[in-house]
Amino acid sequence: MYTSKIAGIGHYVPDNVVTNKDLEKFMETSDEWIQERTGIKERRWIDPKSDDMPSTMGTKAAKKAIENAGLTPNDIDFIVFATLSPDYYFPGPGVQVQDLLGIKEIGALDVRNQCSGFIYGLSVADQFIKTGMYKNVLVIGSEYHSGGLEKTTRGRGVTVIFGDGAGAVVLSRSENNHGILSTHLHSEGKHAKELALIGPATNRWVDQIMSENDPDDTSYYPYMNGNFVFKHAVTRFSEVIMEALMTNGHQPGDINLLVPHQANLRISQFIQKKMGLSDEQVYNNIMRYGNTTAASIPIALSEAHQEGKIKEGDLVCLAAFGSGFTWASALIKW
Ligand code: UT7
């Protein structure tokens, strides 16, 4: 069996900055409420006039990751694309990335695990490399939330949280056994509707939504039972981080950098306190980007890497929780 390592990282976020004050213009909210409850100061929302889409943003992040790995697009053997906001209902954006990169007809897989999507994708890529099937796998997380959010006071509990952007890594065969030590994936589908966008989908087709023409119908906007999700998040994050540490004979103090999915700063701070970690051991950038779901971990990892916060030999832990519910972790010896 081979070991896989993150050989290159990159991210891309749209230029358009939307501050909390900007949101006050079209809903009853306040900079104070948003910062106090979530830690978010601003987020990036795609300018609809730009060519930014999950596929194009993902490709931009991927190109940076490929360059950062010292590779060319044709060195990539397989694409894994994680998103909850694909350009099209089908096909998923993985195939669009294959086209946009202008590369040979390699396989492209789309992952639908929302906030845990990037770690699920990383785990899939890790298996392909471990078995020797592929040498370089591109793993992308990219989201375009802003176009589908309800930008009124009714939608404020969800809308103020989410942002757009993309991050990517190239996972490659490691030469020195440094790399992904283990990944851990979980789900609990009985809570599927607690954080979901129900329609339009096969349980609720567009025809049905349009024929009912119900002004109170919010099924085509994302719904989140915030308090319920929060309570489950803090428990599952801690569990899955401990699972990764215990599997590899480590304890929280051994972590050099924890990069949690950026769901809410209060969640990250809760985990940090519970695990007895210092500020230097936890990376957060939700203040600048909000919650970018599948893109949040690779964007954060990319920024942390650019800022020199990750060194060769460091123990890096990734962890996520979100819609599904799904939760996941990955422990990496850098
Ligand atoms: O990434 C996937 C996983 N997602 C998460 O982990 C998110 C988990 N949940 C959360 O982060 C938090 O629950 C939220 C940030 C979504 C909400 O924070 P909260 O502290 O749980 O607030 P709440 O939902 O209990 O609402 C408190 C009050 C309510 O008013 P009343 O009923 O007390 O009068 C809300 O209507 O705050 C009101 N409210 C707002 N006020 C101003 C809700 N959203 C807003 C808003 N601006 N944007």
mmCIF file of C-alpha atoms and ligand atoms in Angstrom:
data_model
loop_
_atom_site.group_PDB
_atom_site.id
_atom_site.type_symbol
_atom_site.label_atom_id
_atom_site.label_comp_id
_atom_site.label_asym_id
_atom_site.label_seq_id
_atom_site.Cartn_x
_atom_site.Cartn_y
_atom_site.Cartn_z
ATOM 1 C CA MET A 1 0.000 0.000 0.000
ATOM 2 C CA TYR A 2 1.122 3.521 -0.815
ATOM 3 C CA THR A 3 0.616 6.676 1.245
ATOM 4 C CA SER A 4 -0.972 9.801 -0.195
ATOM 5 C CA LYS A 5 0.128 13.346 0.603
ATOM 6 C CA ILE A 6 -1.168 16.811 -0.189
ATOM 7 C CA ALA A 7 1.329 17.874 -2.842
ATOM 8 C CA GLY A 8 -0.293 21.175 -3.828
ATOM 9 C CA ILE A 9 -3.025 23.530 -2.578
ATOM 10 C CA GLY A 10 -4.818 26.529 -4.043
ATOM 11 C CA HIS A 11 -7.941 28.573 -3.572
ATOM 12 C CA TYR A 12 -10.019 31.134 -5.386
ATOM 13 C CA VAL A 13 -12.675 33.478 -4.023
ATOM 14 C CA PRO A 14 -14.817 35.970 -5.971
ATOM 15 C CA ASP A 15 -13.734 39.640 -5.788
ATOM 16 C CA ASN A 16 -17.105 40.909 -4.576
ATOM 17 C CA VAL A 17 -16.951 41.519 -0.791
ATOM 18 C CA VAL A 18 -20.306 41.674 1.036
ATOM 19 C CA THR A 19 -20.055 43.084 4.552
ATOM 20 C CA ASN A 20 -22.571 42.637 7.348
ATOM 21 C CA LYS A 21 -23.506 46.294 6.854
ATOM 22 C CA ASP A 22 -24.352 45.507 3.219
ATOM 23 C CA LEU A 23 -26.797 42.827 4.411
ATOM 24 C CA GLU A 24 -28.526 45.346 6.685
ATOM 25 C CA LYS A 25 -29.742 47.063 3.497
ATOM 26 C CA PHE A 26 -32.113 44.243 2.551
ATOM 27 C CA MET A 27 -32.983 42.417 5.775
ATOM 28 C CA GLU A 28 -33.453 43.089 9.469
ATOM 29 C CA THR A 29 -30.079 42.129 10.835
ATOM 30 C CA SER A 30 -27.038 43.863 12.270
ATOM 31 C CA ASP A 31 -23.299 43.678 12.081
ATOM 32 C CA GLU A 32 -23.333 43.237 15.863
ATOM 33 C CA TRP A 33 -25.709 40.207 15.752
ATOM 34 C CA ILE A 34 -23.815 38.479 12.970
ATOM 35 C CA GLN A 35 -20.387 38.965 14.528
ATOM 36 C CA GLU A 36 -21.555 37.965 18.002
ATOM 37 C CA ARG A 37 -23.420 34.813 16.871
ATOM 38 C CA THR A 38 -21.142 33.646 14.047
ATOM 39 C CA GLY A 39 -17.848 35.582 14.025
ATOM 40 C CA ILE A 40 -18.442 36.566 10.392
ATOM 41 C CA LYS A 41 -17.463 40.093 9.316
ATOM 42 C CA GLU A 42 -17.765 39.703 5.551
ATOM 43 C CA ARG A 43 -18.128 37.086 2.851
ATOM 44 C CA ARG A 44 -17.586 36.870 -0.912
ATOM 45 C CA TRP A 45 -20.687 36.698 -3.081
ATOM 46 C CA ILE A 46 -20.326 36.094 -6.795
ATOM 47 C CA ASP A 47 -21.129 39.015 -9.059
ATOM 48 C CA PRO A 48 -23.741 37.366 -11.332
ATOM 49 C CA LYS A 49 -22.246 39.286 -14.265
ATOM 50 C CA SER A 50 -18.899 37.509 -13.810
ATOM 51 C CA ASP A 51 -18.117 34.057 -15.196
ATOM 52 C CA ASP A 52 -17.735 32.632 -11.678
ATOM 53 C CA MET A 53 -19.584 29.367 -11.210
ATOM 54 C CA PRO A 54 -18.744 26.324 -9.041
ATOM 55 C CA SER A 55 -17.010 24.716 -12.042
ATOM 56 C CA THR A 56 -14.989 27.795 -13.076
ATOM 57 C CA MET A 57 -14.025 28.753 -9.511
ATOM 58 C CA GLY A 58 -13.091 25.121 -8.846
ATOM 59 C CA THR A 59 -10.950 25.103 -11.970
ATOM 60 C CA LYS A 60 -9.167 28.316 -10.950
ATOM 61 C CA ALA A 61 -8.395 26.826 -7.512
ATOM 62 C CA ALA A 62 -7.346 23.548 -9.164
ATOM 63 C CA LYS A 63 -4.902 25.283 -11.519
ATOM 64 C CA LYS A 64 -3.229 26.944 -8.528
ATOM 65 C CA ALA A 65 -3.047 23.625 -6.666
ATOM 66 C CA ILE A 66 -1.562 21.866 -9.707
ATOM 67 C CA GLU A 67 1.052 24.611 -10.117
ATOM 68 C CA ASN A 68 1.782 24.542 -6.395
ATOM 69 C CA ALA A 69 2.427 20.787 -6.705
ATOM 70 C CA GLY A 70 4.901 21.443 -9.543
ATOM 71 C CA LEU A 71 2.686 19.492 -11.956
ATOM 72 C CA THR A 72 0.809 20.246 -15.157
ATOM 73 C CA PRO A 73 -2.917 19.550 -15.704
ATOM 74 C CA ASN A 74 -2.092 16.491 -17.815
ATOM 75 C CA ASP A 75 -0.402 14.876 -14.788
ATOM 76 C CA ILE A 76 -3.810 14.596 -13.088
ATOM 77 C CA ASP A 77 -5.238 11.047 -13.173
ATOM 78 C CA PHE A 78 -8.657 11.622 -11.616
ATOM 79 C CA ILE A 79 -10.952 14.419 -10.415
ATOM 80 C CA VAL A 80 -13.117 14.460 -7.290
ATOM 81 C CA PHE A 81 -15.471 17.442 -7.052
ATOM 82 C CA ALA A 82 -17.386 18.199 -3.831
ATOM 83 C CA THR A 83 -20.253 20.701 -3.879
ATOM 84 C CA LEU A 84 -23.867 21.169 -2.824
ATOM 85 C CA SER A 85 -24.342 23.910 -5.409
ATOM 86 C CA PRO A 86 -23.471 22.391 -8.803
ATOM 87 C CA ASP A 87 -23.728 24.506 -11.978
ATOM 88 C CA TYR A 88 -26.371 22.074 -13.246
ATOM 89 C CA TYR A 89 -28.750 19.673 -11.524
ATOM 90 C CA PHE A 90 -26.898 17.138 -13.691
ATOM 91 C CA PRO A 91 -24.194 16.470 -14.735
ATOM 92 C CA GLY A 92 -22.053 17.400 -11.741
ATOM 93 C CA PRO A 93 -19.172 19.876 -12.207
ATOM 94 C CA GLY A 94 -16.386 17.256 -12.170
ATOM 95 C CA VAL A 95 -16.747 16.723 -15.904
ATOM 96 C CA GLN A 96 -16.735 20.476 -16.518
ATOM 97 C CA VAL A 97 -13.380 20.717 -14.746
ATOM 98 C CA GLN A 98 -12.005 17.967 -17.000
ATOM 99 C CA ASP A 99 -13.075 20.085 -19.973
ATOM 100 C CA LEU A 100 -11.952 23.456 -18.548
ATOM 101 C CA LEU A 101 -8.500 22.063 -17.732
ATOM 102 C CA GLY A 102 -8.276 20.880 -21.339
ATOM 103 C CA ILE A 103 -6.910 17.499 -20.318
ATOM 104 C CA LYS A 104 -7.281 13.876 -21.431
ATOM 105 C CA GLU A 105 -10.483 11.940 -20.747
ATOM 106 C CA ILE A 106 -9.815 11.005 -17.129
ATOM 107 C CA GLY A 107 -12.547 10.024 -14.666
ATOM 108 C CA ALA A 108 -14.453 12.660 -12.722
ATOM 109 C CA LEU A 109 -16.487 11.905 -9.615
ATOM 110 C CA ASP A 110 -18.959 14.230 -7.881
ATOM 111 C CA VAL A 111 -19.339 14.069 -4.119
ATOM 112 C CA ARG A 112 -22.552 15.179 -2.397
ATOM 113 C CA ASN A 113 -21.697 15.473 1.281
ATOM 114 C CA GLN A 114 -22.094 19.211 1.841
ATOM 115 C CA CYS A 115 -19.874 20.583 4.621
ATOM 116 C CA SER A 116 -18.119 17.208 4.954
ATOM 117 C CA GLY A 117 -17.783 16.909 1.173
ATOM 118 C CA PHE A 118 -14.138 17.903 0.954
ATOM 119 C CA ILE A 119 -13.008 15.344 3.542
ATOM 120 C CA TYR A 120 -15.210 12.659 1.941
ATOM 121 C CA GLY A 121 -13.557 13.533 -1.392
ATOM 122 C CA LEU A 122 -10.101 13.456 0.168
ATOM 123 C CA SER A 123 -10.842 10.032 1.599
ATOM 124 C CA VAL A 124 -11.954 8.689 -1.798
ATOM 125 C CA ALA A 125 -8.816 10.086 -3.435
ATOM 126 C CA ASP A 126 -6.680 8.615 -0.650
ATOM 127 C CA GLN A 127 -8.031 5.103 -1.380
ATOM 128 C CA PHE A 128 -7.218 5.424 -5.092
ATOM 129 C CA ILE A 129 -3.645 6.439 -4.303
ATOM 130 C CA LYS A 130 -3.159 3.871 -1.531
ATOM 131 C CA THR A 131 -4.030 1.025 -3.875
ATOM 132 C CA GLY A 132 -1.732 2.367 -6.586
ATOM 133 C CA MET A 133 -4.537 2.954 -9.083
ATOM 134 C CA TYR A 134 -3.735 6.656 -9.449
ATOM 135 C CA LYS A 135 -0.720 8.860 -8.664
ATOM 136 C CA ASN A 136 -2.209 12.378 -8.723
ATOM 137 C CA VAL A 137 -5.829 13.072 -7.841
ATOM 138 C CA LEU A 138 -7.399 16.520 -7.849
ATOM 139 C CA VAL A 139 -9.839 17.119 -4.984
ATOM 140 C CA ILE A 140 -11.962 20.258 -5.282
ATOM 141 C CA GLY A 141 -14.520 21.894 -2.998
ATOM 142 C CA SER A 142 -16.444 24.763 -4.595
ATOM 143 C CA GLU A 143 -19.684 26.541 -3.741
ATOM 144 C CA TYR A 144 -21.932 29.224 -5.178
ATOM 145 C CA HIS A 145 -24.441 29.800 -2.381
ATOM 146 C CA SER A 146 -25.334 33.436 -2.828
ATOM 147 C CA GLY A 147 -27.527 33.016 -5.905
ATOM 148 C CA GLY A 148 -29.879 30.634 -4.077
ATOM 149 C CA LEU A 149 -30.228 32.314 -0.687
ATOM 150 C CA GLU A 150 -33.410 34.035 0.438
ATOM 151 C CA LYS A 151 -32.237 37.638 0.802
ATOM 152 C CA THR A 152 -35.037 38.849 3.052
ATOM 153 C CA THR A 153 -35.620 38.987 6.807
ATOM 154 C CA ARG A 154 -37.398 35.606 6.551
ATOM 155 C CA GLY A 155 -34.178 34.010 5.299
ATOM 156 C CA ARG A 156 -31.731 35.839 7.557
ATOM 157 C CA GLY A 157 -30.996 32.856 9.853
ATOM 158 C CA VAL A 158 -29.308 31.131 6.902
ATOM 159 C CA THR A 159 -28.426 33.877 4.437
ATOM 160 C CA VAL A 160 -25.989 35.843 6.619
ATOM 161 C CA ILE A 161 -23.847 32.756 7.177
ATOM 162 C CA PHE A 162 -23.015 31.501 3.706
ATOM 163 C CA GLY A 163 -20.384 32.627 1.214
ATOM 164 C CA ASP A 164 -18.981 31.610 -2.169
ATOM 165 C CA GLY A 165 -15.540 30.306 -3.104
ATOM 166 C CA ALA A 166 -13.414 27.327 -4.013
ATOM 167 C CA GLY A 167 -10.379 25.419 -2.799
ATOM 168 C CA ALA A 168 -8.465 22.479 -4.215
ATOM 169 C CA VAL A 169 -5.647 20.107 -3.431
ATOM 170 C CA VAL A 170 -3.596 17.687 -5.486
ATOM 171 C CA LEU A 171 -3.247 14.419 -3.629
ATOM 172 C CA SER A 172 -0.172 12.530 -4.800
ATOM 173 C CA ARG A 173 1.722 9.371 -3.982
ATOM 174 C CA SER A 174 4.120 10.114 -1.114
ATOM 175 C CA GLU A 175 7.779 9.131 -1.304
ATOM 176 C CA ASN A 176 8.534 9.253 2.433
ATOM 177 C CA ASN A 177 5.311 7.931 4.016
ATOM 178 C CA HIS A 178 4.367 11.425 5.211
ATOM 179 C CA GLY A 179 0.786 12.180 4.281
ATOM 180 C CA ILE A 180 -2.722 11.117 5.177
ATOM 181 C CA LEU A 181 -2.606 8.864 8.240
ATOM 182 C CA SER A 182 -6.331 8.104 8.312
ATOM 183 C CA THR A 183 -9.757 9.439 7.367
ATOM 184 C CA HIS A 184 -13.025 8.898 9.236
ATOM 185 C CA LEU A 185 -16.472 9.286 7.677
ATOM 186 C CA HIS A 186 -19.902 9.233 9.352
ATOM 187 C CA SER A 187 -23.546 9.933 8.640
ATOM 188 C CA GLU A 188 -26.877 10.029 10.481
ATOM 189 C CA GLY A 189 -29.596 10.369 7.862
ATOM 190 C CA LYS A 190 -32.487 10.678 10.275
ATOM 191 C CA HIS A 191 -31.554 14.358 10.554
ATOM 192 C CA ALA A 192 -31.477 14.934 6.780
ATOM 193 C CA LYS A 193 -34.201 17.586 6.868
ATOM 194 C CA GLU A 194 -32.658 19.642 9.691
ATOM 195 C CA LEU A 195 -30.261 21.266 7.218
ATOM 196 C CA ALA A 196 -31.496 20.817 3.683
ATOM 197 C CA LEU A 197 -32.841 22.228 0.476
ATOM 198 C CA ILE A 198 -35.884 20.045 -0.209
ATOM 199 C CA GLY A 199 -37.063 21.221 -3.611
ATOM 200 C CA PRO A 200 -36.832 21.359 -6.539
ATOM 201 C CA ALA A 201 -35.759 17.732 -6.585
ATOM 202 C CA THR A 202 -37.369 14.420 -7.390
ATOM 203 C CA ASN A 203 -39.517 14.579 -4.249
ATOM 204 C CA ARG A 204 -40.744 17.983 -5.306
ATOM 205 C CA TRP A 205 -40.461 18.748 -9.000
ATOM 206 C CA VAL A 206 -40.455 22.290 -10.414
ATOM 207 C CA ASP A 207 -43.915 21.669 -11.957
ATOM 208 C CA GLN A 208 -45.370 20.967 -8.528
ATOM 209 C CA ILE A 209 -43.763 24.018 -6.913
ATOM 210 C CA MET A 210 -44.980 26.267 -9.736
ATOM 211 C CA SER A 211 -48.509 24.836 -9.838
ATOM 212 C CA GLU A 212 -48.961 25.385 -6.096
ATOM 213 C CA ASN A 213 -47.678 28.973 -6.468
ATOM 214 C CA ASP A 214 -47.618 29.265 -2.660
ATOM 215 C CA PRO A 215 -45.994 32.496 -1.365
ATOM 216 C CA ASP A 216 -45.206 30.723 1.923
ATOM 217 C CA ASP A 217 -43.367 27.906 0.152
ATOM 218 C CA THR A 218 -39.701 28.095 1.164
ATOM 219 C CA SER A 219 -38.785 24.565 0.047
ATOM 220 C CA TYR A 220 -36.507 25.885 -2.683
ATOM 221 C CA TYR A 221 -34.405 27.844 -0.183
ATOM 222 C CA PRO A 222 -31.925 26.192 2.176
ATOM 223 C CA TYR A 223 -33.422 25.448 5.592
ATOM 224 C CA MET A 224 -31.390 25.109 8.782
ATOM 225 C CA ASN A 225 -32.593 24.298 12.275
ATOM 226 C CA GLY A 226 -29.708 26.383 13.649
ATOM 227 C CA ASN A 227 -29.753 25.482 17.345
ATOM 228 C CA PHE A 228 -30.271 21.786 16.634
ATOM 229 C CA VAL A 229 -27.428 21.725 14.096
ATOM 230 C CA PHE A 230 -25.170 23.669 16.466
ATOM 231 C CA LYS A 231 -25.653 21.168 19.317
ATOM 232 C CA HIS A 232 -24.931 18.175 17.098
ATOM 233 C CA ALA A 233 -21.963 19.936 15.487
ATOM 234 C CA VAL A 234 -20.045 20.536 18.707
ATOM 235 C CA THR A 235 -20.487 16.904 19.780
ATOM 236 C CA ARG A 236 -19.637 15.313 16.444
ATOM 237 C CA PHE A 237 -16.649 17.580 15.739
ATOM 238 C CA SER A 238 -15.043 16.584 19.038
ATOM 239 C CA GLU A 239 -15.846 12.879 18.549
ATOM 240 C CA VAL A 240 -14.437 12.647 15.063
ATOM 241 C CA ILE A 241 -11.259 14.579 15.929
ATOM 242 C CA MET A 242 -10.680 12.252 18.880
ATOM 243 C CA GLU A 243 -11.346 9.241 16.626
ATOM 244 C CA ALA A 244 -8.600 10.376 14.249
ATOM 245 C CA LEU A 245 -6.166 11.054 17.094
ATOM 246 C CA MET A 246 -6.828 7.775 18.951
ATOM 247 C CA THR A 247 -6.530 5.721 15.736
ATOM 248 C CA ASN A 248 -3.009 7.022 15.321
ATOM 249 C CA GLY A 249 -1.919 7.013 18.966
ATOM 250 C CA HIS A 250 -2.072 10.781 19.375
ATOM 251 C CA GLN A 251 -3.697 13.215 21.757
ATOM 252 C CA PRO A 252 -5.040 16.760 21.233
ATOM 253 C CA GLY A 253 -1.793 18.373 22.415
ATOM 254 C CA ASP A 254 0.071 16.702 19.514
ATOM 255 C CA ILE A 255 -1.920 18.633 16.894
ATOM 256 C CA ASN A 256 0.109 21.381 15.235
ATOM 257 C CA LEU A 257 -2.853 22.741 13.305
ATOM 258 C CA LEU A 258 -6.542 21.931 13.418
ATOM 259 C CA VAL A 259 -8.396 23.198 10.347
ATOM 260 C CA PRO A 260 -12.079 22.822 11.138
ATOM 261 C CA HIS A 261 -14.862 23.354 8.617
ATOM 262 C CA GLN A 262 -15.759 27.026 9.032
ATOM 263 C CA ALA A 263 -19.369 26.689 10.195
ATOM 264 C CA ASN A 264 -19.477 29.221 12.998
ATOM 265 C CA LEU A 265 -16.602 30.765 14.972
ATOM 266 C CA ARG A 266 -18.399 29.834 18.194
ATOM 267 C CA ILE A 267 -18.314 26.160 17.158
ATOM 268 C CA SER A 268 -14.551 26.331 16.460
ATOM 269 C CA GLN A 269 -13.946 28.099 19.771
ATOM 270 C CA PHE A 270 -16.047 25.534 21.646
ATOM 271 C CA ILE A 271 -14.001 22.660 20.156
ATOM 272 C CA GLN A 272 -10.741 24.487 20.820
ATOM 273 C CA LYS A 273 -11.651 24.913 24.481
ATOM 274 C CA LYS A 274 -12.969 21.363 24.865
ATOM 275 C CA MET A 275 -9.736 19.919 23.432
ATOM 276 C CA GLY A 276 -7.499 22.320 25.342
ATOM 277 C CA LEU A 277 -5.918 23.741 22.180
ATOM 278 C CA SER A 278 -4.166 27.115 21.927
ATOM 279 C CA ASP A 279 -5.075 29.836 19.401
ATOM 280 C CA GLU A 280 -1.985 28.851 17.363
ATOM 281 C CA GLN A 281 -3.275 25.282 17.036
ATOM 282 C CA VAL A 282 -6.594 26.219 15.375
ATOM 283 C CA TYR A 283 -7.005 28.009 12.047
ATOM 284 C CA ASN A 284 -10.096 30.136 11.400
ATOM 285 C CA ASN A 285 -10.940 32.417 8.502
ATOM 286 C CA ILE A 286 -14.754 32.452 8.747
ATOM 287 C CA MET A 287 -14.471 36.175 9.587
ATOM 288 C CA ARG A 288 -13.535 36.890 5.962
ATOM 289 C CA TYR A 289 -15.480 34.290 3.984
ATOM 290 C CA GLY A 290 -18.446 33.059 6.024
ATOM 291 C CA ASN A 291 -19.362 29.404 5.675
ATOM 292 C CA THR A 292 -18.397 28.124 2.221
ATOM 293 C CA THR A 293 -19.483 24.513 2.889
ATOM 294 C CA ALA A 294 -17.365 22.062 0.819
ATOM 295 C CA ALA A 295 -14.900 24.839 -0.028
ATOM 296 C CA SER A 296 -14.250 25.986 3.525
ATOM 297 C CA ILE A 297 -11.558 23.470 4.514
ATOM 298 C CA PRO A 298 -9.464 23.710 1.327
ATOM 299 C CA ILE A 299 -9.697 27.538 1.372
ATOM 300 C CA ALA A 300 -8.607 27.603 5.026
ATOM 301 C CA LEU A 301 -5.869 25.012 4.442
ATOM 302 C CA SER A 302 -4.597 26.984 1.458
ATOM 303 C CA GLU A 303 -4.469 30.248 3.415
ATOM 304 C CA ALA A 304 -2.843 28.600 6.430
ATOM 305 C CA HIS A 305 -0.234 27.081 4.114
ATOM 306 C CA GLN A 306 0.407 30.427 2.373
ATOM 307 C CA GLU A 307 0.815 32.087 5.777
ATOM 308 C CA GLY A 308 3.527 29.565 6.680
ATOM 309 C CA LYS A 309 1.465 27.991 9.458
ATOM 310 C CA ILE A 310 2.116 24.413 8.255
ATOM 311 C CA LYS A 311 5.627 22.930 8.237
ATOM 312 C CA GLU A 312 7.055 19.623 7.078
ATOM 313 C CA GLY A 313 6.388 16.954 9.722
ATOM 314 C CA ASP A 314 3.477 18.845 11.342
ATOM 315 C CA LEU A 315 0.399 16.956 12.495
ATOM 316 C CA VAL A 316 -2.577 18.572 10.746
ATOM 317 C CA CYS A 317 -6.150 17.610 11.523
ATOM 318 C CA LEU A 318 -9.128 18.412 9.281
ATOM 319 C CA ALA A 319 -12.653 18.018 10.633
ATOM 320 C CA ALA A 320 -16.136 18.792 9.374
ATOM 321 C CA PHE A 321 -19.798 18.496 10.247
ATOM 322 C CA GLY A 322 -22.868 19.428 8.266
ATOM 323 C CA SER A 323 -25.994 18.591 6.341
ATOM 324 C CA GLY A 324 -26.914 14.921 6.218
ATOM 325 C CA PHE A 325 -25.947 14.904 8.984
ATOM 326 C CA THR A 326 -22.472 13.920 7.897
ATOM 327 C CA TRP A 327 -19.217 14.440 9.729
ATOM 328 C CA ALA A 328 -15.644 13.493 8.981
ATOM 329 C CA SER A 329 -11.985 13.964 9.862
ATOM 330 C CA ALA A 330 -8.564 13.429 8.362
ATOM 331 C CA LEU A 331 -5.248 13.280 10.203
ATOM 332 C CA ILE A 332 -2.210 14.239 8.149
ATOM 333 C CA LYS A 333 1.514 14.098 8.861
ATOM 334 C CA TRP A 334 2.656 16.958 6.599
HETATM 335 O O1 UT7 B 1 -21.992 24.328 8.087
HETATM 336 C C1 UT7 B 1 -22.971 23.390 8.362
HETATM 337 C C2 UT7 B 1 -23.292 23.323 9.775
HETATM 338 N N1 UT7 B 1 -23.906 24.538 10.214
HETATM 339 C C3 UT7 B 1 -23.742 24.935 11.443
HETATM 340 O O2 UT7 B 1 -23.028 24.297 12.184
HETATM 341 C C4 UT7 B 1 -24.495 26.134 11.927
HETATM 342 C C5 UT7 B 1 -25.047 25.882 13.295
HETATM 343 N N2 UT7 B 1 -25.897 26.926 13.838
HETATM 344 C C6 UT7 B 1 -25.494 28.199 14.030
HETATM 345 O O3 UT7 B 1 -24.400 28.572 13.677
HETATM 346 C C7 UT7 B 1 -26.411 29.128 14.793
HETATM 347 O O4 UT7 B 1 -27.501 28.389 15.292
HETATM 348 C C8 UT7 B 1 -26.949 30.309 13.931
HETATM 349 C C9 UT7 B 1 -25.815 31.269 13.646
HETATM 350 C C10 UT7 B 1 -27.546 29.786 12.661
HETATM 351 C C11 UT7 B 1 -28.015 31.070 14.693
HETATM 352 O O5 UT7 B 1 -27.493 31.535 15.923
HETATM 353 P P1 UT7 B 1 -28.277 31.292 17.268
HETATM 354 O O6 UT7 B 1 -27.479 31.926 18.317
HETATM 355 O O7 UT7 B 1 -28.538 29.818 17.379
HETATM 356 O O8 UT7 B 1 -29.622 32.129 17.049
HETATM 357 P P2 UT7 B 1 -31.121 31.643 17.052
HETATM 358 O O9 UT7 B 1 -31.414 30.864 15.810
HETATM 359 O O10 UT7 B 1 -31.425 30.993 18.365
HETATM 360 O O11 UT7 B 1 -31.891 32.990 16.974
HETATM 361 C C12 UT7 B 1 -31.855 33.942 18.051
HETATM 362 C C13 UT7 B 1 -32.642 35.168 17.641
HETATM 363 C C14 UT7 B 1 -34.021 34.858 17.069
HETATM 364 O O12 UT7 B 1 -34.908 35.890 17.512
HETATM 365 P P3 UT7 B 1 -35.889 35.647 18.759
HETATM 366 O O13 UT7 B 1 -36.763 34.492 18.375
HETATM 367 O O14 UT7 B 1 -35.011 35.343 19.922
HETATM 368 O O15 UT7 B 1 -36.618 36.944 18.860
HETATM 369 C C15 UT7 B 1 -33.839 34.958 15.587
HETATM 370 O O16 UT7 B 1 -35.023 35.324 14.905
HETATM 371 O O17 UT7 B 1 -31.940 35.856 16.603
HETATM 372 C C16 UT7 B 1 -32.830 36.071 15.481
HETATM 373 N N3 UT7 B 1 -32.038 36.013 14.256
HETATM 374 C C17 UT7 B 1 -31.411 37.081 13.754
HETATM 375 N N4 UT7 B 1 -31.344 38.355 14.153
HETATM 376 C C18 UT7 B 1 -30.595 39.197 13.426
HETATM 377 C C19 UT7 B 1 -31.775 34.939 13.465
HETATM 378 N N5 UT7 B 1 -30.978 35.312 12.459
HETATM 379 C C20 UT7 B 1 -30.751 36.631 12.602
HETATM 380 C C21 UT7 B 1 -29.982 37.563 11.884
HETATM 381 N N6 UT7 B 1 -29.947 38.826 12.323
HETATM 382 N N7 UT7 B 1 -29.304 37.225 10.778
#
